[in-house]
mmCIF file of C-alpha atoms in Angstrom:
data_model
loop_
_atom_site.group_PDB
_atom_site.id
_atom_site.type_symbol
_atom_site.label_atom_id
_atom_site.label_comp_id
_atom_site.label_asym_id
_atom_site.label_seq_id
_atom_site.Cartn_x
_atom_site.Cartn_y
_atom_site.Cartn_z
ATOM 1 C CA MET A 1201 -131.945 172.700 142.812
ATOM 2 C CA TYR A 1202 -134.055 171.921 139.756
ATOM 3 C CA HIS A 1203 -132.978 175.121 138.023
ATOM 4 C CA ILE A 1204 -131.059 178.175 139.220
ATOM 5 C CA PRO A 1205 -132.517 181.251 137.489
ATOM 6 C CA ILE A 1206 -129.996 183.378 135.603
ATOM 7 C CA MET A 1207 -129.871 187.095 136.438
ATOM 8 C CA PRO A 1208 -133.306 187.099 138.118
ATOM 9 C CA SER A 1209 -132.932 190.619 139.550
ATOM 10 C CA GLU A 1210 -131.762 192.097 136.240
ATOM 11 C CA SER A 1211 -134.523 190.248 134.373
ATOM 12 C CA ALA A 1212 -137.195 191.663 136.679
ATOM 13 C CA GLN A 1213 -135.713 195.164 136.501
ATOM 14 C CA TYR A 1214 -135.912 195.271 132.714
ATOM 15 C CA LEU A 1215 -139.131 193.273 132.297
ATOM 16 C CA VAL A 1216 -141.682 194.743 134.685
ATOM 17 C CA ASN A 1217 -142.985 198.167 133.725
ATOM 18 C CA ASN A 1218 -146.486 197.559 135.086
ATOM 19 C CA PRO A 1219 -146.472 196.022 138.588
ATOM 20 C CA GLY A 1220 -150.062 194.889 138.163
ATOM 21 C CA GLY A 1221 -149.731 193.546 134.640
ATOM 22 C CA LEU A 1222 -149.786 190.283 132.722
ATOM 23 C CA TYR A 1223 -146.464 188.717 131.729
ATOM 24 C CA VAL A 1224 -145.309 185.686 129.777
ATOM 25 C CA ASP A 1225 -142.470 183.445 130.930
ATOM 26 C CA CYS A 1226 -141.702 181.582 127.722
ATOM 27 C CA THR A 1227 -139.276 179.163 129.406
ATOM 28 C CA PHE A 1228 -140.751 178.082 132.758
ATOM 29 C CA GLY A 1229 -138.234 175.266 133.381
ATOM 30 C CA GLY A 1230 -138.044 174.840 137.149
ATOM 31 C CA GLY A 1231 -140.057 177.983 137.751
ATOM 32 C CA GLY A 1232 -137.132 180.050 139.054
ATOM 33 C CA HIS A 1233 -137.811 183.261 137.146
ATOM 34 C CA THR A 1234 -141.582 182.954 137.552
ATOM 35 C CA SER A 1235 -141.247 182.492 141.321
ATOM 36 C CA TYR A 1236 -138.895 185.453 141.605
ATOM 37 C CA LEU A 1237 -141.307 187.716 139.713
ATOM 38 C CA LEU A 1238 -144.321 186.588 141.755
ATOM 39 C CA ASP A 1239 -142.481 187.214 145.015
ATOM 40 C CA LYS A 1240 -141.233 190.648 143.966
ATOM 41 C CA PHE A 1241 -144.443 191.906 142.368
ATOM 42 C CA LYS A 1242 -147.494 190.811 144.363
ATOM 43 C CA ASP A 1243 -150.088 191.847 141.780
ATOM 44 C CA ILE A 1244 -148.696 190.512 138.522
ATOM 45 C CA ARG A 1245 -150.008 187.443 136.724
ATOM 46 C CA ILE A 1246 -147.965 185.136 134.526
ATOM 47 C CA VAL A 1247 -148.639 182.836 131.606
ATOM 48 C CA ALA A 1248 -145.874 180.236 131.655
ATOM 49 C CA PHE A 1249 -144.820 178.250 128.600
ATOM 50 C CA ASP A 1250 -142.671 175.130 128.412
ATOM 51 C CA TRP A 1251 -142.714 172.184 126.050
ATOM 52 C CA ASP A 1252 -140.760 169.930 128.395
ATOM 53 C CA GLY A 1253 -142.901 167.370 130.222
ATOM 54 C CA ASP A 1254 -140.607 167.594 133.272
ATOM 55 C CA ALA A 1255 -141.336 171.320 133.516
ATOM 56 C CA PHE A 1256 -145.066 170.614 133.486
ATOM 57 C CA GLU A 1257 -144.649 168.127 136.340
ATOM 58 C CA ARG A 1258 -142.641 170.720 138.252
ATOM 59 C CA PHE A 1259 -145.396 173.284 137.700
ATOM 60 C CA LYS A 1260 -148.021 170.894 139.076
ATOM 61 C CA GLU A 1261 -145.884 170.359 142.188
ATOM 62 C CA ARG A 1262 -145.704 174.109 142.783
ATOM 63 C CA GLU A 1263 -149.092 175.179 141.443
ATOM 64 C CA ARG A 1264 -150.767 175.581 144.833
ATOM 65 C CA GLY A 1265 -148.043 177.978 145.968
ATOM 66 C CA PHE A 1266 -148.678 180.171 142.929
ATOM 67 C CA CYS A 1267 -152.177 180.950 144.285
ATOM 68 C CA GLY A 1268 -153.851 181.022 140.888
ATOM 69 C CA ARG A 1269 -151.520 183.692 139.510
ATOM 70 C CA VAL A 1270 -149.871 181.394 136.923
ATOM 71 C CA THR A 1271 -151.427 179.742 133.890
ATOM 72 C CA PHE A 1272 -149.260 176.994 132.396
ATOM 73 C CA ILE A 1273 -149.269 176.126 128.694
ATOM 74 C CA ARG A 1274 -147.319 173.064 127.582
ATOM 75 C CA ASP A 1275 -146.273 174.250 124.157
ATOM 76 C CA ASN A 1276 -143.330 175.604 122.228
ATOM 77 C CA PHE A 1277 -143.079 179.368 122.670
ATOM 78 C CA LYS A 1278 -142.887 179.726 118.895
ATOM 79 C CA ASN A 1279 -146.673 179.185 119.021
ATOM 80 C CA ILE A 1280 -147.189 182.022 121.503
ATOM 81 C CA GLU A 1281 -149.686 183.985 119.399
ATOM 82 C CA GLN A 1282 -152.132 181.143 118.861
ATOM 83 C CA ALA A 1283 -151.644 179.713 122.353
ATOM 84 C CA LEU A 1284 -152.513 183.039 123.995
ATOM 85 C CA LYS A 1285 -155.418 183.524 121.624
ATOM 86 C CA ASN A 1286 -156.749 180.138 122.720
ATOM 87 C CA ILE A 1287 -157.096 181.475 126.283
ATOM 88 C CA ASN A 1288 -158.502 184.823 125.128
ATOM 89 C CA ILE A 1289 -155.362 186.901 125.596
ATOM 90 C CA ASP A 1290 -154.378 189.282 122.824
ATOM 91 C CA LYS A 1291 -152.006 191.669 124.656
ATOM 92 C CA VAL A 1292 -149.472 191.333 127.472
ATOM 93 C CA ASP A 1293 -147.206 193.680 129.414
ATOM 94 C CA GLY A 1294 -144.002 191.702 129.041
ATOM 95 C CA ILE A 1295 -142.394 188.684 127.437
ATOM 96 C CA PHE A 1296 -139.419 186.902 128.986
ATOM 97 C CA ALA A 1297 -137.350 184.002 127.660
ATOM 98 C CA ASP A 1298 -134.227 182.281 128.965
ATOM 99 C CA ILE A 1299 -132.972 180.497 125.851
ATOM 100 C CA GLY A 1300 -130.873 177.884 127.606
ATOM 101 C CA VAL A 1301 -130.895 174.314 128.824
ATOM 102 C CA SER A 1302 -131.946 173.960 132.456
ATOM 103 C CA SER A 1303 -129.741 172.361 135.102
ATOM 104 C CA LYS A 1304 -132.221 169.491 135.317
ATOM 105 C CA GLN A 1305 -131.986 168.803 131.597
ATOM 106 C CA PHE A 1306 -128.189 168.821 131.701
ATOM 107 C CA ASP A 1307 -127.989 166.630 134.780
ATOM 108 C CA ASP A 1308 -130.520 163.997 133.716
ATOM 109 C CA ALA A 1309 -128.495 161.233 132.035
ATOM 110 C CA GLU A 1310 -131.579 160.021 130.182
ATOM 111 C CA ARG A 1311 -132.063 163.331 128.353
ATOM 112 C CA GLY A 1312 -128.793 163.116 126.443
ATOM 113 C CA PHE A 1313 -127.702 166.756 126.800
ATOM 114 C CA SER A 1314 -124.535 166.152 128.803
ATOM 115 C CA PHE A 1315 -121.263 164.463 127.921
ATOM 116 C CA ASN A 1316 -122.005 161.777 130.511
ATOM 117 C CA SER A 1317 -125.369 160.762 129.089
ATOM 118 C CA GLY A 1318 -126.061 157.138 128.396
ATOM 119 C CA VAL A 1319 -128.186 158.037 125.402
ATOM 120 C CA LEU A 1320 -128.067 160.413 122.459
ATOM 121 C CA ASP A 1321 -131.485 162.029 122.748
ATOM 122 C CA MET A 1322 -131.302 165.833 123.299
ATOM 123 C CA ARG A 1323 -135.030 166.443 122.823
ATOM 124 C CA MET A 1324 -136.502 169.189 124.976
ATOM 125 C CA ASP A 1325 -139.941 167.803 124.145
ATOM 126 C CA ASP A 1326 -140.195 164.007 124.140
ATOM 127 C CA ARG A 1327 -143.093 164.284 121.677
ATOM 128 C CA ASN A 1328 -140.543 165.367 119.060
ATOM 129 C CA PRO A 1329 -139.803 162.315 116.872
ATOM 130 C CA LEU A 1330 -136.263 163.444 115.941
ATOM 131 C CA THR A 1331 -133.408 162.511 118.289
ATOM 132 C CA ALA A 1332 -129.694 163.243 118.194
ATOM 133 C CA LYS A 1333 -129.087 159.511 117.801
ATOM 134 C CA GLU A 1334 -131.082 159.474 114.578
ATOM 135 C CA VAL A 1335 -129.216 162.494 113.235
ATOM 136 C CA ILE A 1336 -125.787 161.065 114.036
ATOM 137 C CA ASN A 1337 -126.530 157.614 112.653
ATOM 138 C CA SER A 1338 -128.641 158.347 109.582
ATOM 139 C CA TYR A 1339 -127.833 161.780 108.179
ATOM 140 C CA PRO A 1340 -125.416 162.002 105.236
ATOM 141 C CA GLU A 1341 -121.839 163.033 106.017
ATOM 142 C CA SER A 1342 -122.183 166.345 104.159
ATOM 143 C CA GLU A 1343 -125.333 167.256 106.082
ATOM 144 C CA LEU A 1344 -123.681 166.443 109.416
ATOM 145 C CA ALA A 1345 -120.784 168.725 108.493
ATOM 146 C CA ASP A 1346 -123.224 171.527 107.669
ATOM 147 C CA ILE A 1347 -125.061 171.063 110.987
ATOM 148 C CA PHE A 1348 -121.848 171.173 113.025
ATOM 149 C CA TYR A 1349 -120.625 174.278 111.218
ATOM 150 C CA LYS A 1350 -123.906 176.216 111.070
ATOM 151 C CA TYR A 1351 -125.172 175.538 114.591
ATOM 152 C CA GLY A 1352 -121.934 174.893 116.454
ATOM 153 C CA GLU A 1353 -119.506 177.088 114.517
ATOM 154 C CA GLU A 1354 -117.259 174.036 114.535
ATOM 155 C CA HIS A 1355 -114.241 174.549 112.265
ATOM 156 C CA PHE A 1356 -113.447 170.820 112.290
ATOM 157 C CA SER A 1357 -116.950 170.051 111.020
ATOM 158 C CA ARG A 1358 -115.916 168.166 107.889
ATOM 159 C CA GLN A 1359 -113.260 166.088 109.647
ATOM 160 C CA ILE A 1360 -115.664 165.174 112.452
ATOM 161 C CA ALA A 1361 -118.444 164.285 110.013
ATOM 162 C CA ALA A 1362 -116.044 162.069 108.069
ATOM 163 C CA ALA A 1363 -114.947 160.325 111.267
ATOM 164 C CA ILE A 1364 -118.586 159.719 112.237
ATOM 165 C CA SER A 1365 -119.314 158.300 108.790
ATOM 166 C CA ALA A 1366 -116.353 155.924 109.098
ATOM 167 C CA ARG A 1367 -117.347 154.913 112.657
ATOM 168 C CA ARG A 1368 -120.923 154.107 111.579
ATOM 169 C CA LYS A 1369 -119.620 151.322 109.366
ATOM 170 C CA ARG A 1370 -118.671 149.440 112.547
ATOM 171 C CA GLY A 1371 -122.091 149.861 114.151
ATOM 172 C CA VAL A 1372 -124.563 152.283 115.651
ATOM 173 C CA ILE A 1373 -123.296 155.211 117.749
ATOM 174 C CA ASN A 1374 -125.542 154.933 120.820
ATOM 175 C CA THR A 1375 -124.080 157.055 123.596
ATOM 176 C CA ALA A 1376 -122.564 160.437 124.326
ATOM 177 C CA ARG A 1377 -119.312 158.747 125.261
ATOM 178 C CA GLU A 1378 -119.121 156.990 121.880
ATOM 179 C CA LEU A 1379 -119.734 160.260 120.053
ATOM 180 C CA GLN A 1380 -117.117 162.048 122.159
ATOM 181 C CA ASP A 1381 -114.573 159.357 121.319
ATOM 182 C CA VAL A 1382 -115.158 159.941 117.610
ATOM 183 C CA VAL A 1383 -114.734 163.709 117.993
ATOM 184 C CA ARG A 1384 -111.573 163.272 120.078
ATOM 185 C CA SER A 1385 -110.082 161.114 117.333
ATOM 186 C CA VAL A 1386 -109.831 164.194 115.092
ATOM 187 C CA LYS A 1387 -109.887 167.168 117.479
ATOM 188 C CA ARG A 1388 -107.687 167.864 120.484
ATOM 189 C CA PRO A 1389 -109.040 169.455 123.684
ATOM 190 C CA GLU A 1390 -108.689 173.238 123.967
ATOM 191 C CA GLY A 1391 -107.663 173.751 127.579
ATOM 192 C CA LYS A 1392 -110.454 172.499 129.842
ATOM 193 C CA ILE A 1393 -113.071 172.677 127.092
ATOM 194 C CA ASN A 1394 -114.382 169.306 125.945
ATOM 195 C CA PRO A 1395 -113.586 168.957 122.211
ATOM 196 C CA ALA A 1396 -117.137 167.739 121.586
ATOM 197 C CA THR A 1397 -118.752 170.877 123.056
ATOM 198 C CA LYS A 1398 -119.591 172.520 119.731
ATOM 199 C CA VAL A 1399 -120.847 169.261 118.218
ATOM 200 C CA PHE A 1400 -123.205 168.700 121.153
ATOM 201 C CA GLN A 1401 -124.401 172.304 120.946
ATOM 202 C CA ALA A 1402 -125.062 171.964 117.231
ATOM 203 C CA LEU A 1403 -127.001 168.723 117.658
ATOM 204 C CA ARG A 1404 -129.155 170.161 120.440
ATOM 205 C CA ILE A 1405 -129.971 173.300 118.463
ATOM 206 C CA PHE A 1406 -130.740 171.305 115.317
ATOM 207 C CA VAL A 1407 -132.871 168.632 116.993
ATOM 208 C CA ASN A 1408 -134.981 171.238 118.779
ATOM 209 C CA ALA A 1409 -135.003 173.812 115.940
ATOM 210 C CA GLU A 1410 -133.971 176.361 118.559
ATOM 211 C CA LEU A 1411 -132.970 179.221 116.275
ATOM 212 C CA ASP A 1412 -136.180 178.993 114.266
ATOM 213 C CA ASN A 1413 -138.202 178.910 117.498
ATOM 214 C CA LEU A 1414 -136.450 182.058 118.726
ATOM 215 C CA GLU A 1415 -136.978 183.890 115.439
ATOM 216 C CA ARG A 1416 -140.689 183.053 115.484
ATOM 217 C CA LEU A 1417 -141.029 184.288 119.069
ATOM 218 C CA LEU A 1418 -139.299 187.552 118.185
ATOM 219 C CA ALA A 1419 -141.552 187.990 115.153
ATOM 220 C CA SER A 1420 -144.674 187.573 117.308
ATOM 221 C CA ALA A 1421 -143.610 189.781 120.224
ATOM 222 C CA PRO A 1422 -144.389 193.260 118.789
ATOM 223 C CA LYS A 1423 -147.951 192.179 117.997
ATOM 224 C CA LEU A 1424 -148.507 190.908 121.537
ATOM 225 C CA LEU A 1425 -146.950 193.672 123.632
ATOM 226 C CA ASN A 1426 -148.936 196.585 124.975
ATOM 227 C CA THR A 1427 -147.422 200.031 124.473
ATOM 228 C CA GLY A 1428 -144.694 200.282 127.110
ATOM 229 C CA GLY A 1429 -144.538 196.507 127.349
ATOM 230 C CA ARG A 1430 -141.111 194.931 127.594
ATOM 231 C CA ILE A 1431 -139.322 191.975 126.051
ATOM 232 C CA VAL A 1432 -136.322 190.450 127.812
ATOM 233 C CA ILE A 1433 -134.269 187.650 126.281
ATOM 234 C CA ILE A 1434 -131.346 185.787 127.864
ATOM 235 C CA THR A 1435 -129.133 183.848 125.455
ATOM 236 C CA PHE A 1436 -126.082 181.651 125.926
ATOM 237 C CA HIS A 1437 -124.145 181.683 122.672
ATOM 238 C CA SER A 1438 -123.375 184.004 119.828
ATOM 239 C CA LEU A 1439 -125.857 182.575 117.317
ATOM 240 C CA GLU A 1440 -128.829 183.295 119.570
ATOM 241 C CA ASP A 1441 -127.510 186.631 120.777
ATOM 242 C CA ARG A 1442 -126.948 187.792 117.207
ATOM 243 C CA ILE A 1443 -130.551 186.978 116.280
ATOM 244 C CA VAL A 1444 -131.887 188.978 119.243
ATOM 245 C CA LYS A 1445 -129.541 191.909 118.655
ATOM 246 C CA VAL A 1446 -130.446 192.155 114.956
ATOM 247 C CA ASN A 1447 -134.181 191.859 115.669
ATOM 248 C CA PHE A 1448 -134.151 194.560 118.346
ATOM 249 C CA LYS A 1449 -132.127 196.942 116.162
ATOM 250 C CA ALA A 1450 -134.433 196.395 113.169
ATOM 251 C CA ASN A 1451 -137.513 197.047 115.295
ATOM 252 C CA GLU A 1452 -135.930 200.147 116.838
ATOM 253 C CA SER A 1453 -135.080 201.557 113.409
ATOM 254 C CA GLU A 1454 -138.745 201.118 112.440
ATOM 255 C CA GLY A 1455 -139.945 202.842 115.601
ATOM 256 C CA VAL A 1456 -141.430 199.676 117.077
ATOM 257 C CA TYR A 1457 -138.986 199.231 119.975
ATOM 258 C CA LYS A 1458 -136.808 201.349 122.190
ATOM 259 C CA ILE A 1459 -133.757 199.286 123.144
ATOM 260 C CA LEU A 1460 -133.195 199.381 126.914
ATOM 261 C CA THR A 1461 -129.831 197.610 126.942
ATOM 262 C CA LYS A 1462 -127.463 199.637 124.793
ATOM 263 C CA LYS A 1463 -124.730 197.291 126.033
ATOM 264 C CA VAL A 1464 -125.484 193.641 126.629
ATOM 265 C CA VAL A 1465 -126.040 192.763 130.313
ATOM 266 C CA THR A 1466 -124.017 189.912 131.827
ATOM 267 C CA ALA A 1467 -123.980 188.159 135.192
ATOM 268 C CA CYS A 1468 -121.958 189.707 138.019
ATOM 269 C CA ASP A 1469 -118.887 187.997 139.468
ATOM 270 C CA ASP A 1470 -120.766 186.786 142.558
ATOM 271 C CA GLU A 1471 -123.445 185.105 140.468
ATOM 272 C CA ILE A 1472 -120.868 183.462 138.212
ATOM 273 C CA LYS A 1473 -119.065 182.155 141.283
ATOM 274 C CA ALA A 1474 -122.318 180.744 142.712
ATOM 275 C CA ASN A 1475 -123.630 179.477 139.358
ATOM 276 C CA PRO A 1476 -120.889 178.929 136.734
ATOM 277 C CA ARG A 1477 -123.521 178.309 134.047
ATOM 278 C CA SER A 1478 -124.354 182.016 134.163
ATOM 279 C CA ARG A 1479 -120.903 182.897 132.784
ATOM 280 C CA SER A 1480 -121.960 182.853 129.134
ATOM 281 C CA ALA A 1481 -125.414 184.414 129.625
ATOM 282 C CA LYS A 1482 -126.282 187.645 127.805
ATOM 283 C CA LEU A 1483 -129.415 189.677 128.513
ATOM 284 C CA ARG A 1484 -131.006 192.111 126.082
ATOM 285 C CA ALA A 1485 -134.211 194.088 126.603
ATOM 286 C CA ALA A 1486 -136.478 196.385 124.608
ATOM 287 C CA GLU A 1487 -139.690 198.342 125.165
ATOM 288 C CA LYS A 1488 -142.669 198.574 122.823
ATOM 289 C CA ALA A 1489 -143.005 202.102 121.466
ATOM 290 C CA ASN A 1490 -146.275 203.975 120.921
ATOM 291 C CA VAL A 1491 -146.946 202.932 117.334
#
């Protein structure tokens, strides 16, 4: 499957407060969450965002089946305000985002997200000029260490950056395997976890400016939601989850939101068994107050 949606039932439960409303799927991917919502709620309409060209191709393949109920915008969801304004939408009933890498992106060796990739790319949008290969081969050692620590919470950041700097003297680091070998030279595996996991996470987040994109989406959401409208965000690591948690709490304290998930929602055992990638997912939801 192109992409297995994470917690689709829980997402729909928290997102849809108006079964005839207009909703935004900020991360269309393979269309899993959008399809689930359309099937469950026969009268809703969806504006779907994705900056990945593969996602746009997938939308075109499925467009006829959506029966005119989905409008696709190929753009970064950080631009949600202007993008919706461009199609004469100023308010919506819900905003959903699954802040993760799709199965297709992980499995495509040419995208550079996985440990088995032949390239070091990691761009979610191929129009982005910055690749992981450029970062690894041209950024100063100190900046690499900062990236690994800030975005990957990698405690071996300085040692790994130093090893990369030394390895670059022998030639360009071209592939995921070459980068893994450098990381393994200074960091031992922790159980079954690949020692390069945090480095790859950090590179992906940095190349795609993922945390900044999320913060900009969260800043725009209150202005776009109707009263009673919902925002649902699924994250996959602590940096993202912390940003969402802090934003929701700040908006609740100002009377803008009512938090619907007092405790973070996680995937059930059956879903984790069927889709191991759901194991680290965390869902948080809030509702726009009457302000």
